[in-house]
mmCIF file of N, CA, C and O in Angstrom:
data_model
loop_
_atom_site.group_PDB
_atom_site.id
_atom_site.type_symbol
_atom_site.label_atom_id
_atom_site.label_comp_id
_atom_site.label_asym_id
_atom_site.label_seq_id
_atom_site.Cartn_x
_atom_site.Cartn_y
_atom_site.Cartn_z
ATOM 1 N N MET F 1 -0.628 -12.477 -18.642
ATOM 2 C CA MET F 1 -0.118 -11.890 -17.415
ATOM 3 C C MET F 1 1.179 -11.138 -17.736
ATOM 4 O O MET F 1 1.994 -11.585 -18.517
ATOM 5 N N ALA F 2 1.358 -10.013 -17.106
ATOM 6 C CA ALA F 2 2.538 -9.179 -17.345
ATOM 7 C C ALA F 2 3.794 -9.826 -16.787
ATOM 8 O O ALA F 2 3.751 -10.542 -15.792
ATOM 9 N N ASP F 3 4.913 -9.548 -17.440
ATOM 10 C CA ASP F 3 6.206 -10.031 -16.959
ATOM 11 C C ASP F 3 6.629 -9.145 -15.799
ATOM 12 O O ASP F 3 6.946 -7.981 -15.969
ATOM 13 N N ARG F 4 6.631 -9.683 -14.594
ATOM 14 C CA ARG F 4 6.915 -8.895 -13.396
ATOM 15 C C ARG F 4 8.400 -8.822 -13.072
ATOM 16 O O ARG F 4 8.767 -8.297 -12.047
ATOM 17 N N SER F 5 9.240 -9.335 -13.918
ATOM 18 C CA SER F 5 10.672 -9.296 -13.648
ATOM 19 C C SER F 5 11.347 -8.099 -14.302
ATOM 20 O O SER F 5 12.548 -7.965 -14.235
ATOM 21 N N THR F 6 10.579 -7.212 -14.913
ATOM 22 C CA THR F 6 11.158 -6.074 -15.602
ATOM 23 C C THR F 6 11.555 -4.981 -14.617
ATOM 24 O O THR F 6 11.117 -4.960 -13.470
ATOM 25 N N ASP F 7 12.368 -4.044 -15.108
ATOM 26 C CA ASP F 7 12.820 -2.936 -14.270
ATOM 27 C C ASP F 7 11.698 -1.975 -13.913
ATOM 28 O O ASP F 7 11.839 -1.179 -13.008
ATOM 29 N N SER F 8 10.574 -2.030 -14.628
ATOM 30 C CA SER F 8 9.477 -1.109 -14.342
ATOM 31 C C SER F 8 8.546 -1.630 -13.258
ATOM 32 O O SER F 8 7.637 -0.927 -12.831
ATOM 33 N N ALA F 9 8.748 -2.863 -12.795
ATOM 34 C CA ALA F 9 7.896 -3.437 -11.753
ATOM 35 C C ALA F 9 8.067 -2.654 -10.454
ATOM 36 O O ALA F 9 9.160 -2.246 -10.099
ATOM 37 N N LEU F 10 6.956 -2.474 -9.768
ATOM 38 C CA LEU F 10 6.962 -1.710 -8.525
ATOM 39 C C LEU F 10 6.672 -2.609 -7.332
ATOM 40 O O LEU F 10 5.981 -3.616 -7.447
ATOM 41 N N ASP F 11 7.186 -2.215 -6.179
ATOM 42 C CA ASP F 11 6.918 -2.884 -4.916
ATOM 43 C C ASP F 11 6.077 -1.930 -4.080
ATOM 44 O O ASP F 11 6.347 -0.726 -4.032
ATOM 45 N N LEU F 12 5.061 -2.461 -3.420
ATOM 46 C CA LEU F 12 4.171 -1.661 -2.586
ATOM 47 C C LEU F 12 4.399 -2.000 -1.123
ATOM 48 O O LEU F 12 4.423 -3.174 -0.754
ATOM 49 N N GLY F 13 4.562 -0.983 -0.308
ATOM 50 C CA GLY F 13 4.676 -1.157 1.137
ATOM 51 C C GLY F 13 3.445 -0.579 1.813
ATOM 52 O O GLY F 13 3.003 0.519 1.466
ATOM 53 N N ILE F 14 2.877 -1.338 2.756
ATOM 54 C CA ILE F 14 1.684 -0.914 3.492
ATOM 55 C C ILE F 14 1.969 -1.007 4.986
ATOM 56 O O ILE F 14 2.423 -2.044 5.464
ATOM 57 N N ASP F 15 1.685 0.069 5.724
ATOM 58 C CA ASP F 15 1.835 0.059 7.181
ATOM 59 C C ASP F 15 0.587 0.680 7.801
ATOM 60 O O ASP F 15 0.309 1.856 7.580
ATOM 61 N N THR F 16 -0.158 -0.120 8.538
ATOM 62 C CA THR F 16 -1.356 0.352 9.226
ATOM 63 C C THR F 16 -1.306 -0.048 10.703
ATOM 64 O O THR F 16 -2.337 -0.325 11.308
ATOM 65 N N ALA F 17 -0.124 -0.070 11.273
ATOM 66 C CA ALA F 17 0.050 -0.582 12.634
ATOM 67 C C ALA F 17 -0.408 0.381 13.727
ATOM 68 O O ALA F 17 -0.374 0.024 14.897
ATOM 69 N N SER F 18 -0.838 1.579 13.358
ATOM 70 C CA SER F 18 -1.244 2.547 14.378
ATOM 71 C C SER F 18 -2.401 3.389 13.853
ATOM 72 O O SER F 18 -3.056 3.012 12.892
ATOM 73 N N ASP F 19 -2.622 4.536 14.474
ATOM 74 C CA ASP F 19 -3.652 5.464 13.999
ATOM 75 C C ASP F 19 -3.231 6.154 12.712
ATOM 76 O O ASP F 19 -4.000 6.907 12.130
ATOM 77 N N TYR F 20 -2.012 5.916 12.289
ATOM 78 C CA TYR F 20 -1.487 6.482 11.057
ATOM 79 C C TYR F 20 -1.297 5.358 10.047
ATOM 80 O O TYR F 20 -0.936 4.246 10.411
ATOM 81 N N ALA F 21 -1.548 5.668 8.800
ATOM 82 C CA ALA F 21 -1.320 4.707 7.725
ATOM 83 C C ALA F 21 -0.242 5.276 6.822
ATOM 84 O O ALA F 21 -0.097 6.499 6.689
ATOM 85 N N SER F 22 0.519 4.396 6.204
ATOM 86 C CA SER F 22 1.493 4.848 5.220
ATOM 87 C C SER F 22 1.584 3.834 4.099
ATOM 88 O O SER F 22 1.419 2.628 4.299
ATOM 89 N N LEU F 23 1.812 4.354 2.917
ATOM 90 C CA LEU F 23 1.973 3.564 1.706
ATOM 91 C C LEU F 23 3.205 4.073 0.984
ATOM 92 O O LEU F 23 3.506 5.268 1.017
ATOM 93 N N ALA F 24 3.903 3.179 0.320
ATOM 94 C CA ALA F 24 5.068 3.585 -0.471
ATOM 95 C C ALA F 24 5.176 2.695 -1.689
ATOM 96 O O ALA F 24 4.914 1.492 -1.619
ATOM 97 N N LEU F 25 5.536 3.288 -2.813
ATOM 98 C CA LEU F 25 5.850 2.551 -4.028
ATOM 99 C C LEU F 25 7.344 2.665 -4.251
ATOM 100 O O LEU F 25 7.900 3.770 -4.209
ATOM 101 N N LEU F 26 7.969 1.531 -4.472
ATOM 102 C CA LEU F 26 9.416 1.499 -4.677
ATOM 103 C C LEU F 26 9.738 0.781 -5.985
ATOM 104 O O LEU F 26 9.015 -0.119 -6.406
ATOM 105 N N ARG F 27 10.832 1.157 -6.562
ATOM 106 C CA ARG F 27 11.409 0.447 -7.688
ATOM 107 C C ARG F 27 12.839 0.126 -7.257
ATOM 108 O O ARG F 27 13.683 1.009 -7.190
ATOM 109 N N GLY F 28 13.045 -1.117 -6.878
ATOM 110 C CA GLY F 28 14.333 -1.484 -6.304
ATOM 111 C C GLY F 28 14.491 -0.796 -4.966
ATOM 112 O O GLY F 28 13.614 -0.866 -4.106
ATOM 113 N N ASP F 29 15.598 -0.085 -4.786
ATOM 114 C CA ASP F 29 15.859 0.645 -3.541
ATOM 115 C C ASP F 29 15.338 2.076 -3.573
ATOM 116 O O ASP F 29 15.450 2.797 -2.588
ATOM 117 N N GLU F 30 14.777 2.498 -4.694
ATOM 118 C CA GLU F 30 14.332 3.880 -4.856
ATOM 119 C C GLU F 30 12.855 4.027 -4.493
ATOM 120 O O GLU F 30 11.999 3.326 -5.034
ATOM 121 N N VAL F 31 12.557 4.938 -3.582
ATOM 122 C CA VAL F 31 11.170 5.259 -3.260
ATOM 123 C C VAL F 31 10.651 6.181 -4.349
ATOM 124 O O VAL F 31 11.161 7.286 -4.537
ATOM 125 N N ILE F 32 9.653 5.710 -5.077
ATOM 126 C CA ILE F 32 9.061 6.505 -6.156
ATOM 127 C C ILE F 32 8.118 7.554 -5.587
ATOM 128 O O ILE F 32 8.162 8.718 -5.951
ATOM 129 N N VAL F 33 7.232 7.118 -4.703
ATOM 130 C CA VAL F 33 6.283 8.027 -4.060
ATOM 131 C C VAL F 33 5.805 7.377 -2.766
ATOM 132 O O VAL F 33 5.744 6.153 -2.654
ATOM 133 N N SER F 34 5.487 8.219 -1.775
ATOM 134 C CA SER F 34 4.973 7.701 -0.509
ATOM 135 C C SER F 34 3.921 8.655 0.039
ATOM 136 O O SER F 34 3.896 9.836 -0.310
ATOM 137 N N ARG F 35 3.069 8.113 0.884
ATOM 138 C CA ARG F 35 2.015 8.899 1.534
ATOM 139 C C ARG F 35 1.863 8.406 2.966
ATOM 140 O O ARG F 35 1.939 7.211 3.209
ATOM 141 N N ALA F 36 1.589 9.316 3.872
ATOM 142 C CA ALA F 36 1.307 8.962 5.267
ATOM 143 C C ALA F 36 0.246 9.924 5.775
ATOM 144 O O ALA F 36 0.256 11.107 5.432
ATOM 145 N N TRP F 37 -0.687 9.417 6.572
ATOM 146 C CA TRP F 37 -1.768 10.239 7.081
ATOM 147 C C TRP F 37 -2.365 9.616 8.333
ATOM 148 O O TRP F 37 -2.200 8.436 8.599
ATOM 149 N N HIS F 38 -3.071 10.450 9.081
ATOM 150 C CA HIS F 38 -3.804 9.994 10.259
ATOM 151 C C HIS F 38 -5.136 9.428 9.778
ATOM 152 O O HIS F 38 -5.842 10.075 9.002
ATOM 153 N N ILE F 39 -5.488 8.240 10.242
ATOM 154 C CA ILE F 39 -6.752 7.626 9.852
ATOM 155 C C ILE F 39 -7.872 8.301 10.635
ATOM 156 O O ILE F 39 -7.919 8.218 11.853
ATOM 157 N N ASP F 40 -8.763 8.964 9.907
ATOM 158 C CA ASP F 40 -9.841 9.720 10.547
ATOM 159 C C ASP F 40 -11.166 8.981 10.571
ATOM 160 O O ASP F 40 -11.977 9.202 11.465
ATOM 161 N N THR F 41 -11.421 8.141 9.580
ATOM 162 C CA THR F 41 -12.724 7.471 9.503
ATOM 163 C C THR F 41 -12.529 5.963 9.470
ATOM 164 O O THR F 41 -12.159 5.371 10.456
ATOM 165 N N THR F 42 -12.752 5.360 8.334
ATOM 166 C CA THR F 42 -12.650 3.916 8.176
ATOM 167 C C THR F 42 -11.333 3.577 7.501
ATOM 168 O O THR F 42 -11.083 4.002 6.370
ATOM 169 N N ALA F 43 -10.504 2.790 8.171
ATOM 170 C CA ALA F 43 -9.164 2.490 7.658
ATOM 171 C C ALA F 43 -9.215 1.857 6.278
ATOM 172 O O ALA F 43 -8.420 2.216 5.406
ATOM 173 N N SER F 44 -10.138 0.945 6.046
ATOM 174 C CA SER F 44 -10.169 0.268 4.742
ATOM 175 C C SER F 44 -10.498 1.242 3.617
ATOM 176 O O SER F 44 -9.867 1.198 2.552
ATOM 177 N N LYS F 45 -11.444 2.125 3.825
ATOM 178 C CA LYS F 45 -11.786 3.117 2.792
ATOM 179 C C LYS F 45 -10.623 4.064 2.546
ATOM 180 O O LYS F 45 -10.289 4.374 1.413
ATOM 181 N N GLU F 46 -10.033 4.532 3.624
ATOM 182 C CA GLU F 46 -8.929 5.482 3.489
ATOM 183 C C GLU F 46 -7.713 4.823 2.845
ATOM 184 O O GLU F 46 -6.997 5.452 2.066
ATOM 185 N N LEU F 47 -7.480 3.554 3.172
ATOM 186 C CA LEU F 47 -6.321 2.858 2.617
ATOM 187 C C LEU F 47 -6.461 2.682 1.116
ATOM 188 O O LEU F 47 -5.519 2.940 0.360
ATOM 189 N N LEU F 48 -7.622 2.260 0.651
ATOM 190 C CA LEU F 48 -7.829 2.080 -0.788
ATOM 191 C C LEU F 48 -7.809 3.409 -1.531
ATOM 192 O O LEU F 48 -7.240 3.506 -2.623
ATOM 193 N N ALA F 49 -8.399 4.451 -0.936
ATOM 194 C CA ALA F 49 -8.344 5.777 -1.549
ATOM 195 C C ALA F 49 -6.903 6.280 -1.604
ATOM 196 O O ALA F 49 -6.468 6.865 -2.601
ATOM 197 N N GLY F 50 -6.154 6.040 -0.530
ATOM 198 C CA GLY F 50 -4.746 6.432 -0.508
ATOM 199 C C GLY F 50 -3.934 5.694 -1.549
ATOM 200 O O GLY F 50 -3.055 6.268 -2.191
ATOM 201 N N LEU F 51 -4.244 4.403 -1.747
ATOM 202 C CA LEU F 51 -3.545 3.625 -2.764
ATOM 203 C C LEU F 51 -3.824 4.163 -4.159
ATOM 204 O O LEU F 51 -2.906 4.310 -4.962
ATOM 205 N N GLU F 52 -5.081 4.480 -4.441
ATOM 206 C CA GLU F 52 -5.424 5.027 -5.758
ATOM 207 C C GLU F 52 -4.705 6.356 -5.999
ATOM 208 O O GLU F 52 -4.192 6.604 -7.090
ATOM 209 N N ALA F 53 -4.644 7.207 -4.986
ATOM 210 C CA ALA F 53 -3.942 8.486 -5.112
ATOM 211 C C ALA F 53 -2.444 8.266 -5.296
ATOM 212 O O ALA F 53 -1.799 8.954 -6.102
ATOM 213 N N LEU F 54 -1.890 7.305 -4.575
ATOM 214 C CA LEU F 54 -0.469 6.983 -4.685
ATOM 215 C C LEU F 54 -0.133 6.521 -6.095
ATOM 216 O O LEU F 54 0.842 6.981 -6.708
ATOM 217 N N LEU F 55 -0.946 5.611 -6.632
ATOM 218 C CA LEU F 55 -0.723 5.106 -7.980
ATOM 219 C C LEU F 55 -0.866 6.207 -9.017
ATOM 220 O O LEU F 55 -0.061 6.303 -9.961
ATOM 221 N N ALA F 56 -1.867 7.063 -8.856
ATOM 222 C CA ALA F 56 -2.060 8.172 -9.790
ATOM 223 C C ALA F 56 -0.858 9.104 -9.779
ATOM 224 O O ALA F 56 -0.382 9.540 -10.839
ATOM 225 N N GLU F 57 -0.350 9.400 -8.599
ATOM 226 C CA GLU F 57 0.810 10.288 -8.481
ATOM 227 C C GLU F 57 2.041 9.687 -9.155
ATOM 228 O O GLU F 57 2.850 10.393 -9.740
ATOM 229 N N ALA F 58 2.155 8.363 -9.089
ATOM 230 C CA ALA F 58 3.295 7.679 -9.696
ATOM 231 C C ALA F 58 3.072 7.392 -11.173
ATOM 232 O O ALA F 58 3.986 6.936 -11.856
ATOM 233 N N GLY F 59 1.850 7.624 -11.662
ATOM 234 C CA GLY F 59 1.540 7.294 -13.051
ATOM 235 C C GLY F 59 1.540 5.794 -13.280
ATOM 236 O O GLY F 59 1.958 5.313 -14.335
ATOM 237 N N ALA F 60 1.093 5.047 -12.287
ATOM 238 C CA ALA F 60 1.121 3.583 -12.333
ATOM 239 C C ALA F 60 -0.280 3.023 -12.137
ATOM 240 O O ALA F 60 -1.216 3.752 -11.803
ATOM 241 N N THR F 61 -0.413 1.724 -12.338
ATOM 242 C CA THR F 61 -1.677 1.028 -12.105
ATOM 243 C C THR F 61 -1.424 -0.116 -11.128
ATOM 244 O O THR F 61 -0.270 -0.475 -10.855
ATOM 245 N N ARG F 62 -2.488 -0.718 -10.660
ATOM 246 C CA ARG F 62 -2.342 -1.870 -9.765
ATOM 247 C C ARG F 62 -1.583 -2.999 -10.456
ATOM 248 O O ARG F 62 -0.868 -3.752 -9.813
ATOM 249 N N GLY F 63 -1.735 -3.114 -11.758
ATOM 250 C CA GLY F 63 -1.040 -4.149 -12.518
ATOM 251 C C GLY F 63 0.471 -3.980 -12.552
ATOM 252 O O GLY F 63 1.198 -4.919 -12.860
ATOM 253 N N ASP F 64 0.953 -2.784 -12.225
ATOM 254 C CA ASP F 64 2.400 -2.524 -12.204
ATOM 255 C C ASP F 64 3.052 -3.013 -10.910
ATOM 256 O O ASP F 64 4.273 -3.033 -10.807
ATOM 257 N N ILE F 65 2.253 -3.393 -9.925
ATOM 258 C CA ILE F 65 2.780 -3.833 -8.632
ATOM 259 C C ILE F 65 3.226 -5.285 -8.735
ATOM 260 O O ILE F 65 2.436 -6.165 -9.056
ATOM 261 N N ALA F 66 4.502 -5.512 -8.476
ATOM 262 C CA ALA F 66 5.077 -6.862 -8.561
ATOM 263 C C ALA F 66 5.055 -7.574 -7.219
ATOM 264 O O ALA F 66 4.940 -8.792 -7.159
ATOM 265 N N SER F 67 5.194 -6.824 -6.127
ATOM 266 C CA SER F 67 5.198 -7.444 -4.802
ATOM 267 C C SER F 67 4.623 -6.471 -3.781
ATOM 268 O O SER F 67 4.619 -5.260 -3.997
ATOM 269 N N ILE F 68 4.142 -7.050 -2.682
ATOM 270 C CA ILE F 68 3.529 -6.255 -1.626
ATOM 271 C C ILE F 68 4.133 -6.675 -0.291
ATOM 272 O O ILE F 68 4.189 -7.857 0.021
ATOM 273 N N ALA F 69 4.570 -5.693 0.471
ATOM 274 C CA ALA F 69 5.045 -5.929 1.840
ATOM 275 C C ALA F 69 4.082 -5.210 2.771
ATOM 276 O O ALA F 69 3.667 -4.084 2.488
ATOM 277 N N VAL F 70 3.714 -5.870 3.859
ATOM 278 C CA VAL F 70 2.757 -5.268 4.785
ATOM 279 C C VAL F 70 3.237 -5.474 6.222
ATOM 280 O O VAL F 70 3.762 -6.536 6.558
ATOM 281 N N ALA F 71 3.079 -4.433 7.036
ATOM 282 C CA ALA F 71 3.447 -4.526 8.452
ATOM 283 C C ALA F 71 2.508 -5.503 9.154
ATOM 284 O O ALA F 71 1.300 -5.456 8.959
ATOM 285 N N THR F 72 3.083 -6.378 9.979
ATOM 286 C CA THR F 72 2.278 -7.369 10.694
ATOM 287 C C THR F 72 2.290 -7.155 12.203
ATOM 288 O O THR F 72 1.743 -7.962 12.930
ATOM 289 N N GLY F 73 2.901 -6.095 12.664
ATOM 290 C CA GLY F 73 2.846 -5.784 14.081
ATOM 291 C C GLY F 73 4.219 -5.500 14.654
ATOM 292 O O GLY F 73 5.211 -5.586 13.954
ATOM 293 N N PRO F 74 4.257 -5.102 15.892
ATOM 294 C CA PRO F 74 3.106 -4.953 16.769
ATOM 295 C C PRO F 74 2.276 -3.746 16.365
ATOM 296 O O PRO F 74 2.754 -2.869 15.652
ATOM 297 N N GLY F 75 1.059 -3.722 16.831
ATOM 298 C CA GLY F 75 0.167 -2.625 16.514
ATOM 299 C C GLY F 75 -1.250 -2.952 16.885
ATOM 300 O O GLY F 75 -1.523 -3.982 17.504
ATOM 301 N N GLN F 76 -2.150 -2.075 16.522
ATOM 302 C CA GLN F 76 -3.560 -2.238 16.838
ATOM 303 C C GLN F 76 -4.168 -3.318 15.941
ATOM 304 O O GLN F 76 -4.008 -3.295 14.721
ATOM 305 N N TYR F 77 -4.880 -4.245 16.552
ATOM 306 C CA TYR F 77 -5.397 -5.401 15.840
ATOM 307 C C TYR F 77 -6.245 -5.017 14.628
ATOM 308 O O TYR F 77 -6.015 -5.512 13.517
ATOM 309 N N GLY F 78 -7.209 -4.136 14.795
ATOM 310 C CA GLY F 78 -8.101 -3.770 13.698
ATOM 311 C C GLY F 78 -7.368 -3.127 12.537
ATOM 312 O O GLY F 78 -7.608 -3.447 11.374
ATOM 313 N N ALA F 79 -6.472 -2.221 12.856
ATOM 314 C CA ALA F 79 -5.723 -1.536 11.805
ATOM 315 C C ALA F 79 -4.783 -2.495 11.080
ATOM 316 O O ALA F 79 -4.682 -2.472 9.851
ATOM 317 N N LEU F 80 -4.109 -3.359 11.835
ATOM 318 C CA LEU F 80 -3.227 -4.350 11.205
ATOM 319 C C LEU F 80 -4.023 -5.292 10.309
ATOM 320 O O LEU F 80 -3.612 -5.610 9.193
ATOM 321 N N ARG F 81 -5.165 -5.735 10.795
ATOM 322 C CA ARG F 81 -6.010 -6.640 10.019
ATOM 323 C C ARG F 81 -6.437 -5.978 8.712
ATOM 324 O O ARG F 81 -6.469 -6.615 7.661
ATOM 325 N N THR F 82 -6.736 -4.699 8.753
ATOM 326 C CA THR F 82 -7.122 -3.976 7.538
ATOM 327 C C THR F 82 -5.971 -3.954 6.538
ATOM 328 O O THR F 82 -6.172 -4.205 5.353
ATOM 329 N N GLY F 83 -4.770 -3.655 6.999
ATOM 330 C CA GLY F 83 -3.613 -3.615 6.101
ATOM 331 C C GLY F 83 -3.327 -4.979 5.503
ATOM 332 O O GLY F 83 -3.064 -5.109 4.296
ATOM 333 N N ILE F 84 -3.379 -6.020 6.308
ATOM 334 C CA ILE F 84 -3.087 -7.374 5.838
ATOM 335 C C ILE F 84 -4.163 -7.840 4.857
ATOM 336 O O ILE F 84 -3.856 -8.395 3.793
ATOM 337 N N ALA F 85 -5.431 -7.604 5.186
ATOM 338 C CA ALA F 85 -6.523 -8.017 4.295
ATOM 339 C C ALA F 85 -6.460 -7.266 2.961
ATOM 340 O O ALA F 85 -6.709 -7.845 1.904
ATOM 341 N N THR F 86 -6.099 -5.997 3.014
ATOM 342 C CA THR F 86 -5.963 -5.221 1.784
ATOM 343 C C THR F 86 -4.834 -5.772 0.925
ATOM 344 O O THR F 86 -4.989 -5.945 -0.283
ATOM 345 N N ALA F 87 -3.715 -6.083 1.553
ATOM 346 C CA ALA F 87 -2.589 -6.671 0.811
ATOM 347 C C ALA F 87 -2.991 -8.012 0.186
ATOM 348 O O ALA F 87 -2.666 -8.274 -0.966
ATOM 349 N N GLN F 88 -3.705 -8.833 0.947
ATOM 350 C CA GLN F 88 -4.147 -10.114 0.408
ATOM 351 C C GLN F 88 -5.098 -9.925 -0.767
ATOM 352 O O GLN F 88 -4.985 -10.616 -1.781
ATOM 353 N N GLY F 89 -6.023 -9.001 -0.645
ATOM 354 C CA GLY F 89 -6.953 -8.733 -1.744
ATOM 355 C C GLY F 89 -6.252 -8.232 -2.987
ATOM 356 O O GLY F 89 -6.567 -8.654 -4.101
ATOM 357 N N LEU F 90 -5.294 -7.343 -2.815
ATOM 358 C CA LEU F 90 -4.535 -6.832 -3.961
ATOM 359 C C LEU F 90 -3.717 -7.940 -4.622
ATOM 360 O O LEU F 90 -3.569 -7.975 -5.840
ATOM 361 N N ALA F 91 -3.202 -8.849 -3.819
ATOM 362 C CA ALA F 91 -2.387 -9.944 -4.351
ATOM 363 C C ALA F 91 -3.217 -10.880 -5.222
ATOM 364 O O ALA F 91 -2.697 -11.476 -6.170
ATOM 365 N N LEU F 92 -4.492 -11.016 -4.888
ATOM 366 C CA LEU F 92 -5.347 -11.889 -5.695
ATOM 367 C C LEU F 92 -5.656 -11.257 -7.024
ATOM 368 O O LEU F 92 -5.851 -11.838 -8.014
#
């Protein structure tokens, strides 16, 4: 398992509390890259595709993520559930 205490470790932020989704990769207090978009089809598909694009833009992999923060509300139940379930899946 990778040492997640290094300076290269990234933090992932997920917000799906509305019809818009946003993702951000941070290193400490610095935002490395972020994306926000209107969810047009299926939130789970769009969220995972957005994450892959975010990681590619940052030149990172899922293994580089040290921690995940996810919005828990208030917001639309289905969209929040998608963000939380995605964060839980990534954490595993």
